[in-house]
Short mmCIF file of C-alpha atoms and ligand atoms in Angstrom, two decimals:
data_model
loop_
_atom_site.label_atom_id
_atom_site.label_comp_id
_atom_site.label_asym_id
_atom_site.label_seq_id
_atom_site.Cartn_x
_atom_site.Cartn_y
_atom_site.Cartn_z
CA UNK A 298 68.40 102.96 117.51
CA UNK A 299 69.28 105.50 115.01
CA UNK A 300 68.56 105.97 111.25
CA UNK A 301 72.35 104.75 110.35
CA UNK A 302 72.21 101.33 113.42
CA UNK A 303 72.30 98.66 111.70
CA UNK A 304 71.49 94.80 113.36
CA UNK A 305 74.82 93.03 113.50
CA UNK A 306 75.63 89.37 113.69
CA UNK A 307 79.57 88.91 114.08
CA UNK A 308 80.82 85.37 114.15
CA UNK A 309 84.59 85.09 116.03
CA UNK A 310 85.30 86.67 118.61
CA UNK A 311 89.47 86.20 118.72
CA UNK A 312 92.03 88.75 119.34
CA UNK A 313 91.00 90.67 116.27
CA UNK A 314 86.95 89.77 116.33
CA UNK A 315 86.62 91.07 119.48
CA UNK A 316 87.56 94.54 119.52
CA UNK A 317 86.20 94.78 115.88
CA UNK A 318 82.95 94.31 117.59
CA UNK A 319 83.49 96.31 120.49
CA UNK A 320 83.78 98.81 118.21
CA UNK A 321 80.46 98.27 116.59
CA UNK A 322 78.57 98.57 119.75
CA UNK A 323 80.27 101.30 120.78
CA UNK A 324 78.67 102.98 117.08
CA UNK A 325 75.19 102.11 118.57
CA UNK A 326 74.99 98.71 116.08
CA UNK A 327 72.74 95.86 117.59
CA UNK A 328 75.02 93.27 118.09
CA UNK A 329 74.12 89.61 118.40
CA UNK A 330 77.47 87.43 118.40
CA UNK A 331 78.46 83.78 117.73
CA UNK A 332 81.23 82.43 119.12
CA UNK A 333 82.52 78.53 118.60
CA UNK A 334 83.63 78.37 122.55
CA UNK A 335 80.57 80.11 124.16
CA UNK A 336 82.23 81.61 127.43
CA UNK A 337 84.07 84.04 124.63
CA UNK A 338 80.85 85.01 124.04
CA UNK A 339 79.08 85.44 127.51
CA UNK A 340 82.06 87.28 128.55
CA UNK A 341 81.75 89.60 125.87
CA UNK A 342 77.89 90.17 125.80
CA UNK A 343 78.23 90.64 130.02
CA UNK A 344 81.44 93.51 129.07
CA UNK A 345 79.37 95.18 125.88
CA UNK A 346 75.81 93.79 125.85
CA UNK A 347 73.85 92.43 123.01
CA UNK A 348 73.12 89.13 122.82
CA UNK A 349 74.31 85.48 122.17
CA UNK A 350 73.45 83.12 119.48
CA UNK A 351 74.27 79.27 119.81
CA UNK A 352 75.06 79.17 116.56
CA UNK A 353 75.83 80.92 113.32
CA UNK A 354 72.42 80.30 111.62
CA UNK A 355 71.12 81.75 115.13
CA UNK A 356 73.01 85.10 115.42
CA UNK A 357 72.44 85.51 111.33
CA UNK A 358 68.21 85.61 111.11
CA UNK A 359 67.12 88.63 111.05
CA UNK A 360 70.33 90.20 110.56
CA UNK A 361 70.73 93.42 108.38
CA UNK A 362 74.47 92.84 108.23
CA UNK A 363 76.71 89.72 109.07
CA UNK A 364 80.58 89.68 109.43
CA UNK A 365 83.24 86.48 110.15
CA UNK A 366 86.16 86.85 111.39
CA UNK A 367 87.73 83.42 112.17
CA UNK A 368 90.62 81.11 111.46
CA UNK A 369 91.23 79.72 108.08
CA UNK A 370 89.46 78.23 105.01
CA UNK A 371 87.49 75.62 106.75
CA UNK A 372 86.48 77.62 109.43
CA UNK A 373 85.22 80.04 106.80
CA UNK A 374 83.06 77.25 105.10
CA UNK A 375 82.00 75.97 108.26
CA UNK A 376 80.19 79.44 109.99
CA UNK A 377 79.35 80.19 106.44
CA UNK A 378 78.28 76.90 104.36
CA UNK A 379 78.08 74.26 106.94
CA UNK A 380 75.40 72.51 108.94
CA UNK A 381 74.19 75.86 111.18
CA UNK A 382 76.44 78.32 108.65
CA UNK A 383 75.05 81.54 108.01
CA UNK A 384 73.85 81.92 105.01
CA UNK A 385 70.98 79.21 104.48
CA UNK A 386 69.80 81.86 107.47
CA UNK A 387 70.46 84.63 106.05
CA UNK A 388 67.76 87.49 104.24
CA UNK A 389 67.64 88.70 100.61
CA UNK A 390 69.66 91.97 100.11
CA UNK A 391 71.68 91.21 103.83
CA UNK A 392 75.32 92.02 103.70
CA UNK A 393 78.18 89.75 104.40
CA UNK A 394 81.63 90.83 105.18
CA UNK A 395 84.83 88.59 105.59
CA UNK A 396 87.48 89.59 107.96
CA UNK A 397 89.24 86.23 107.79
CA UNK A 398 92.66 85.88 106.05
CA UNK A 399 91.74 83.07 103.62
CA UNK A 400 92.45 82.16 100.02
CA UNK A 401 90.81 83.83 97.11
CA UNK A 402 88.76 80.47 96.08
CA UNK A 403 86.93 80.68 99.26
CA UNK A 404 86.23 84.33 98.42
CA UNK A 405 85.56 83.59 95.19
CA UNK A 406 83.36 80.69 95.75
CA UNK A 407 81.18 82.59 98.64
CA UNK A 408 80.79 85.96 96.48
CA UNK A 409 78.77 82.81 93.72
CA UNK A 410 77.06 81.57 96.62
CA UNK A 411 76.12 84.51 97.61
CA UNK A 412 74.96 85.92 94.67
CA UNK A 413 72.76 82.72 94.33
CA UNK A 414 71.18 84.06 97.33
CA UNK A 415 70.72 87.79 96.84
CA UNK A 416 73.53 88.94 99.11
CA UNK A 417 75.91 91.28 98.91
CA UNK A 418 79.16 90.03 99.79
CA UNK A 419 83.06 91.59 100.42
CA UNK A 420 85.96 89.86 101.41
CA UNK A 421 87.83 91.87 103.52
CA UNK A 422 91.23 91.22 105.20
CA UNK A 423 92.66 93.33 107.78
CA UNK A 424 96.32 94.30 108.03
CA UNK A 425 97.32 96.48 111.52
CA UNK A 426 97.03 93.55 114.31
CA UNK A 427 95.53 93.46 117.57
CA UNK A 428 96.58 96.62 118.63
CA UNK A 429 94.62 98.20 115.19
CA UNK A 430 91.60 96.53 116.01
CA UNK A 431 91.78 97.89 119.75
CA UNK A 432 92.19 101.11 118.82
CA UNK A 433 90.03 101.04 115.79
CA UNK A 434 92.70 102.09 113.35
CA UNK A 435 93.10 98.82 110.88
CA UNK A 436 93.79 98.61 107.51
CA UNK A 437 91.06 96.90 105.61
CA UNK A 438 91.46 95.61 101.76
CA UNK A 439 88.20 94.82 100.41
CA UNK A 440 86.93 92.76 97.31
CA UNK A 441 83.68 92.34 95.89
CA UNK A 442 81.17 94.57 93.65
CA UNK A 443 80.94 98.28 93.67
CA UNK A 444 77.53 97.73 95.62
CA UNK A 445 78.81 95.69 98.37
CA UNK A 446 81.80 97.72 98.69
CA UNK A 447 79.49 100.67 99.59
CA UNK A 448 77.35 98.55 101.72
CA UNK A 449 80.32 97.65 103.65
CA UNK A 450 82.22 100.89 103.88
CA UNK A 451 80.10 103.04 106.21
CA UNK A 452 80.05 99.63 108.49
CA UNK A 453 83.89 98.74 108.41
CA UNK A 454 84.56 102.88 108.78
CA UNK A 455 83.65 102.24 113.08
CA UNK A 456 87.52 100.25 113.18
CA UNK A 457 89.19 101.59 110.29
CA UNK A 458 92.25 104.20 109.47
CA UNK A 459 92.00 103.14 105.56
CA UNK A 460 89.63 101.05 103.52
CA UNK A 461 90.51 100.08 100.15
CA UNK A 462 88.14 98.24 97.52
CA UNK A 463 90.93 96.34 95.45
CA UNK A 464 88.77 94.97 92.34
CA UNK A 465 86.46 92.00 91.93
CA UNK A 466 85.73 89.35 94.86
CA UNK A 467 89.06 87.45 96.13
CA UNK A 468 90.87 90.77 95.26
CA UNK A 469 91.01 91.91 98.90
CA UNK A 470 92.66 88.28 99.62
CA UNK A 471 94.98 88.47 97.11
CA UNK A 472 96.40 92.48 98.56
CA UNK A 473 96.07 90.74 101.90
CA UNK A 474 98.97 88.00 100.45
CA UNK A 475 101.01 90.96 98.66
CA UNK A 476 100.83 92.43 102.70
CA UNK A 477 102.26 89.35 103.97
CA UNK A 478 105.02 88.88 101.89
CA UNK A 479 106.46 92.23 102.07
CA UNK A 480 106.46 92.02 106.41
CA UNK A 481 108.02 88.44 106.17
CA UNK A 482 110.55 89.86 104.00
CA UNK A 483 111.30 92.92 106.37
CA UNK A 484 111.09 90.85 109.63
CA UNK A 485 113.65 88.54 108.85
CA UNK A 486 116.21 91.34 107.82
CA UNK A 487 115.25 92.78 110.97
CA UNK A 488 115.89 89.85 112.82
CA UNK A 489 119.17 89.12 111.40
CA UNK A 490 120.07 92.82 112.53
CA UNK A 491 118.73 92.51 115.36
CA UNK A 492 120.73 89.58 115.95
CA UNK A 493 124.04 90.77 114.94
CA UNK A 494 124.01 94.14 116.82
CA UNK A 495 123.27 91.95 120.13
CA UNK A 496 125.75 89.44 119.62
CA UNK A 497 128.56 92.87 119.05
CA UNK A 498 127.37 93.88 122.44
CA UNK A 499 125.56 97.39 120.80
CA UNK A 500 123.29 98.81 123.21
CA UNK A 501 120.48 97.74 120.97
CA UNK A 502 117.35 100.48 122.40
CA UNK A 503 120.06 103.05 121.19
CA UNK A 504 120.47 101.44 117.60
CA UNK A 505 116.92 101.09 117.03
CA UNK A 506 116.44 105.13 117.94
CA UNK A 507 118.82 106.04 115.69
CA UNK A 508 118.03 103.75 112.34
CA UNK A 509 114.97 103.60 113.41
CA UNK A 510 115.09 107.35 111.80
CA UNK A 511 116.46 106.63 108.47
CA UNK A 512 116.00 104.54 105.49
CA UNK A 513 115.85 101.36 107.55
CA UNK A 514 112.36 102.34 109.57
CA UNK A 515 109.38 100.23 108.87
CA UNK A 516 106.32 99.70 110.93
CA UNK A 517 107.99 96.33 112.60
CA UNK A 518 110.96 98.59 113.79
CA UNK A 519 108.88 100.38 115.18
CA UNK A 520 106.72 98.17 117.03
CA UNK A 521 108.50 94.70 117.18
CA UNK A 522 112.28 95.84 116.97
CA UNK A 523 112.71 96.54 121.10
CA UNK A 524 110.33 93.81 122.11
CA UNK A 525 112.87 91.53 119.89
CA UNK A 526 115.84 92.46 121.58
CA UNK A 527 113.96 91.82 125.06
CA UNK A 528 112.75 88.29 124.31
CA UNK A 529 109.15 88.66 124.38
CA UNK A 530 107.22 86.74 121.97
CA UNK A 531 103.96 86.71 123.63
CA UNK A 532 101.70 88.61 121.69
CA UNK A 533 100.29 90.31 118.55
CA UNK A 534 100.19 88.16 115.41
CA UNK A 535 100.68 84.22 115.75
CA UNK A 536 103.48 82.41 113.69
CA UNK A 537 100.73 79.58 112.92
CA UNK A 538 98.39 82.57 111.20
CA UNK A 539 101.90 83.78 109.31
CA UNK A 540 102.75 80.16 108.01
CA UNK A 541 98.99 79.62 107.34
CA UNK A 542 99.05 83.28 104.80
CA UNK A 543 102.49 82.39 103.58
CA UNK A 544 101.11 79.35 102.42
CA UNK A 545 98.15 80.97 100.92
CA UNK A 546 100.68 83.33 98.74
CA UNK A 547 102.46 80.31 98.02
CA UNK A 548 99.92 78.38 96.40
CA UNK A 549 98.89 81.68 94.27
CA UNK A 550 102.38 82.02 93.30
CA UNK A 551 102.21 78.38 92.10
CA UNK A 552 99.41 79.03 90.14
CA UNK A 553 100.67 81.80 88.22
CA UNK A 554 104.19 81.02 87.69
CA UNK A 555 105.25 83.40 89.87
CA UNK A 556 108.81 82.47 91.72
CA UNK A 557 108.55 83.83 95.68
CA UNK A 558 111.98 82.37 97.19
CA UNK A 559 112.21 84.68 99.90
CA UNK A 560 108.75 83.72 100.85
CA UNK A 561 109.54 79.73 100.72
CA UNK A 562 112.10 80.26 102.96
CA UNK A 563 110.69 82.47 105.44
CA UNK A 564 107.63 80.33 105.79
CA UNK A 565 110.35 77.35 106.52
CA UNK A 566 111.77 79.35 109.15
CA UNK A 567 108.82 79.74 110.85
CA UNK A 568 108.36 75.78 110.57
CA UNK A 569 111.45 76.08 113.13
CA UNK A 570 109.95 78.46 115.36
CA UNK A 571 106.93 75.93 115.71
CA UNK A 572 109.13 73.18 116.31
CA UNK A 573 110.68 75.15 119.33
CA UNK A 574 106.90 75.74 120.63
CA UNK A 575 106.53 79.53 118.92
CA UNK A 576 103.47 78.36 117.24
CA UNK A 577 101.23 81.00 118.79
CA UNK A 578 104.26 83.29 119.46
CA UNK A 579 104.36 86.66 117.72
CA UNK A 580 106.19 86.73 114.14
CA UNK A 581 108.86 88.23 115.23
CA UNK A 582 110.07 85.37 117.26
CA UNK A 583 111.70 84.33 114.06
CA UNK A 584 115.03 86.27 115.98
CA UNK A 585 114.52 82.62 118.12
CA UNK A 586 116.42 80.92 115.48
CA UNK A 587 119.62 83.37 115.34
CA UNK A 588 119.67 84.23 119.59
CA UNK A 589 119.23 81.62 121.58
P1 NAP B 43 91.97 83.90 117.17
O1 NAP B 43 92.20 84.78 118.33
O2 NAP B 43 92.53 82.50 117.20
O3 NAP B 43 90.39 83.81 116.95
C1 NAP B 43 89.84 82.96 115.99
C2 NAP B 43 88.34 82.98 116.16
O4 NAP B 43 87.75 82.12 115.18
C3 NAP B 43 87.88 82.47 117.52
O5 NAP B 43 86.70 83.17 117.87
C4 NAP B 43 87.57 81.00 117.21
O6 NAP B 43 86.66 80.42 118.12
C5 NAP B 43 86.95 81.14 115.84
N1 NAP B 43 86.98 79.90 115.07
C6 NAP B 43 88.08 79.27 114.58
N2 NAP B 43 87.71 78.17 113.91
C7 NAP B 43 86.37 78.10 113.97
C8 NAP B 43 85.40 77.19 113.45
N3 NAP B 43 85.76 76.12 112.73
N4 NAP B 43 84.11 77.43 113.71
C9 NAP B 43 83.73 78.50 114.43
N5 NAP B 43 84.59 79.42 114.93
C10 NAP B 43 85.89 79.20 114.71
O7 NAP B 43 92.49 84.54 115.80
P2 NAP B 43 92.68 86.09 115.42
O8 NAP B 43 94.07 86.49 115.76
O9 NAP B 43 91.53 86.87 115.91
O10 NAP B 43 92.65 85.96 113.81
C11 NAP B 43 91.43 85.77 113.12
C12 NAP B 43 91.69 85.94 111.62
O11 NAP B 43 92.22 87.25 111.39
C13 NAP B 43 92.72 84.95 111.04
O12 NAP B 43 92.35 84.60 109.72
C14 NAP B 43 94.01 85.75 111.05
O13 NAP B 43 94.93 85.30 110.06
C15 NAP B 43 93.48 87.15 110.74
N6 NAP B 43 94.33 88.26 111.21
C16 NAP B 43 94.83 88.26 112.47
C17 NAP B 43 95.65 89.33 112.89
C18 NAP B 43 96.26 89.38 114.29
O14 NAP B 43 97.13 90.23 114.52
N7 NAP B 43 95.85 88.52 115.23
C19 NAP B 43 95.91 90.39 112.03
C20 NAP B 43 95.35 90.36 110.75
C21 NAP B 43 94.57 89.30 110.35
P3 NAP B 43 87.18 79.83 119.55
O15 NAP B 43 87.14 80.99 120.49
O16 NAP B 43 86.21 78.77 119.88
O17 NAP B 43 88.57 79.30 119.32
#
């Protein structure tokens, strides 16, 4: 092992989990993983090596570091808080990142946990999908003290392109809902362009080469504009994970008086696009409700 390996414990190994720990390995980290179904985690160990833990309290003793990176607020508390969670098991001084897109209570509430037990602790969403956590090139918005951040940073840097430490704990949550909005925003206008230039008959891979060089690029254009037009939905980011962060930016916006109808209505949409079965579709299968 070398001065800078570090023991490892990641908990989730999803879509994003599982190249974000691929890339740990591959940074000479000793990796022990958790994973809720446990073939996720044979298969992974038998691809990467390490080793398995049965549960989170397993894969966290002894740990120098331990990261999440699961569904949603209850999931959090569960691998974290709950009955085997991870930090009853975990050592004074360890450090404890979140990768999970959750609300900032839960971040707020396991940074005073944590503190309770002498850990450092970040919360720290990702933006930049599975193919950013393939390649190692994600976007990471971090909250949490200045000595966590820096505990964190030289860990996350092995599958990031940018890390940013946003403020106090819950702040890296609260970027990660400022994120959301803004793509819901731009997929639905690219949707409804999408939609019209297909109807007209416009030979739509042409359309998107050309705007796709002006004022109307964005990183969805790019990557989601031509898979659109083609009808395939079946992969990247799911529609439940979108409706579950719009909801988390709703709820903020709630709190602080802040009006977000774009965001109300987008999240609706989406309700559609579940209805029709797109619940673990990409987001931009919102074009399902405009061409059927
Ligand atoms: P995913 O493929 O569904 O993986 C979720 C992981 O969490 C799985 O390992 C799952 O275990 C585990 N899990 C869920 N609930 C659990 C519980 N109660 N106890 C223990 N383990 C539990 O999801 P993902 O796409 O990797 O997303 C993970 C998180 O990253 C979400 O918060 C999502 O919003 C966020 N995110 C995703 C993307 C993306 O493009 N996919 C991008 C940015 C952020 P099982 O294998 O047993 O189901």
């Amino acid at each position: 092992m070398s001065s800078t390996a570090r023991k490892i414990a990641y908990l989730g190994l999803g879509i994003m989990g599982a190249p974000m720990a691929r890339h740990l390995a591959a940074a000479g980290h000793v990796l022990t993983v958790y994973n809720r179904t446990p073939a996720k985690a044979d298969a992974w160990v038998a691809a990467y090596g390490g080793t398995t833990a049965p549960t989170p309290a397993a894969a966290a003793a002894g740990a120098d570091v331990v990261i999440a990176c699961v569904g949603a607020d209850a999931d959090l508390e569960a691998v974290t808080l709950g009955p085997d969670g991870a930090f009853a098991a975990m050592m004074h001084g360890t450090l404890f990142i979140d990768h999970t897109t959750v609300s900032a209570a839960i971040a707020r509430r396991l940074a005073v946990e944590g503190d309770a037990r002498g850990l450092y602790v970040v919360d720290a969403p990702v933006s930049g999908g599975q193919a950013g956590a393939e390649n190692g090139k994600l976007t990471i918005m971090v909250g949490g003290s200045e000595a966590a951040f820096a505990a964190a940073e030289p860990v996350m840097s092995a599958y990031a392109q940018r890390i940013g430490h946003m403020g106090p704990a819950g702040s890296g949550q609260l970027t990660k809902m400022v994120n959301q909005l803004c793509i819901a925003g731009v997929l639905q206008g690219l949707a409804e362009g999408m939609a019209l230039g297909m109807k007209s008959g416009l030979d739509m891979d042409a359309v998107v080469d050309v705007i796709s060089k002006g004022a109307a690029q964005s990183w969805q254009m790019d990557n989601r504009a031509r898979t659109m037009s083609r009808g395939e939905f079946d992969f990247g980011f799911a529609v439940d994970w979108m409706r579950k962060d719009l909801g988390l930016a709703l709820d903020e916006a709630r709190r602080l008086g802040v009006p977000l109808p774009m965001g109300a209505l987008v999240d609706q949409f989406y309700a559609d696009v579940q209805a029709v079965g797109g619940a673990r579709q990409d987001t931009s299968s919102l074009i399902r409700r405009l061409v059927r």
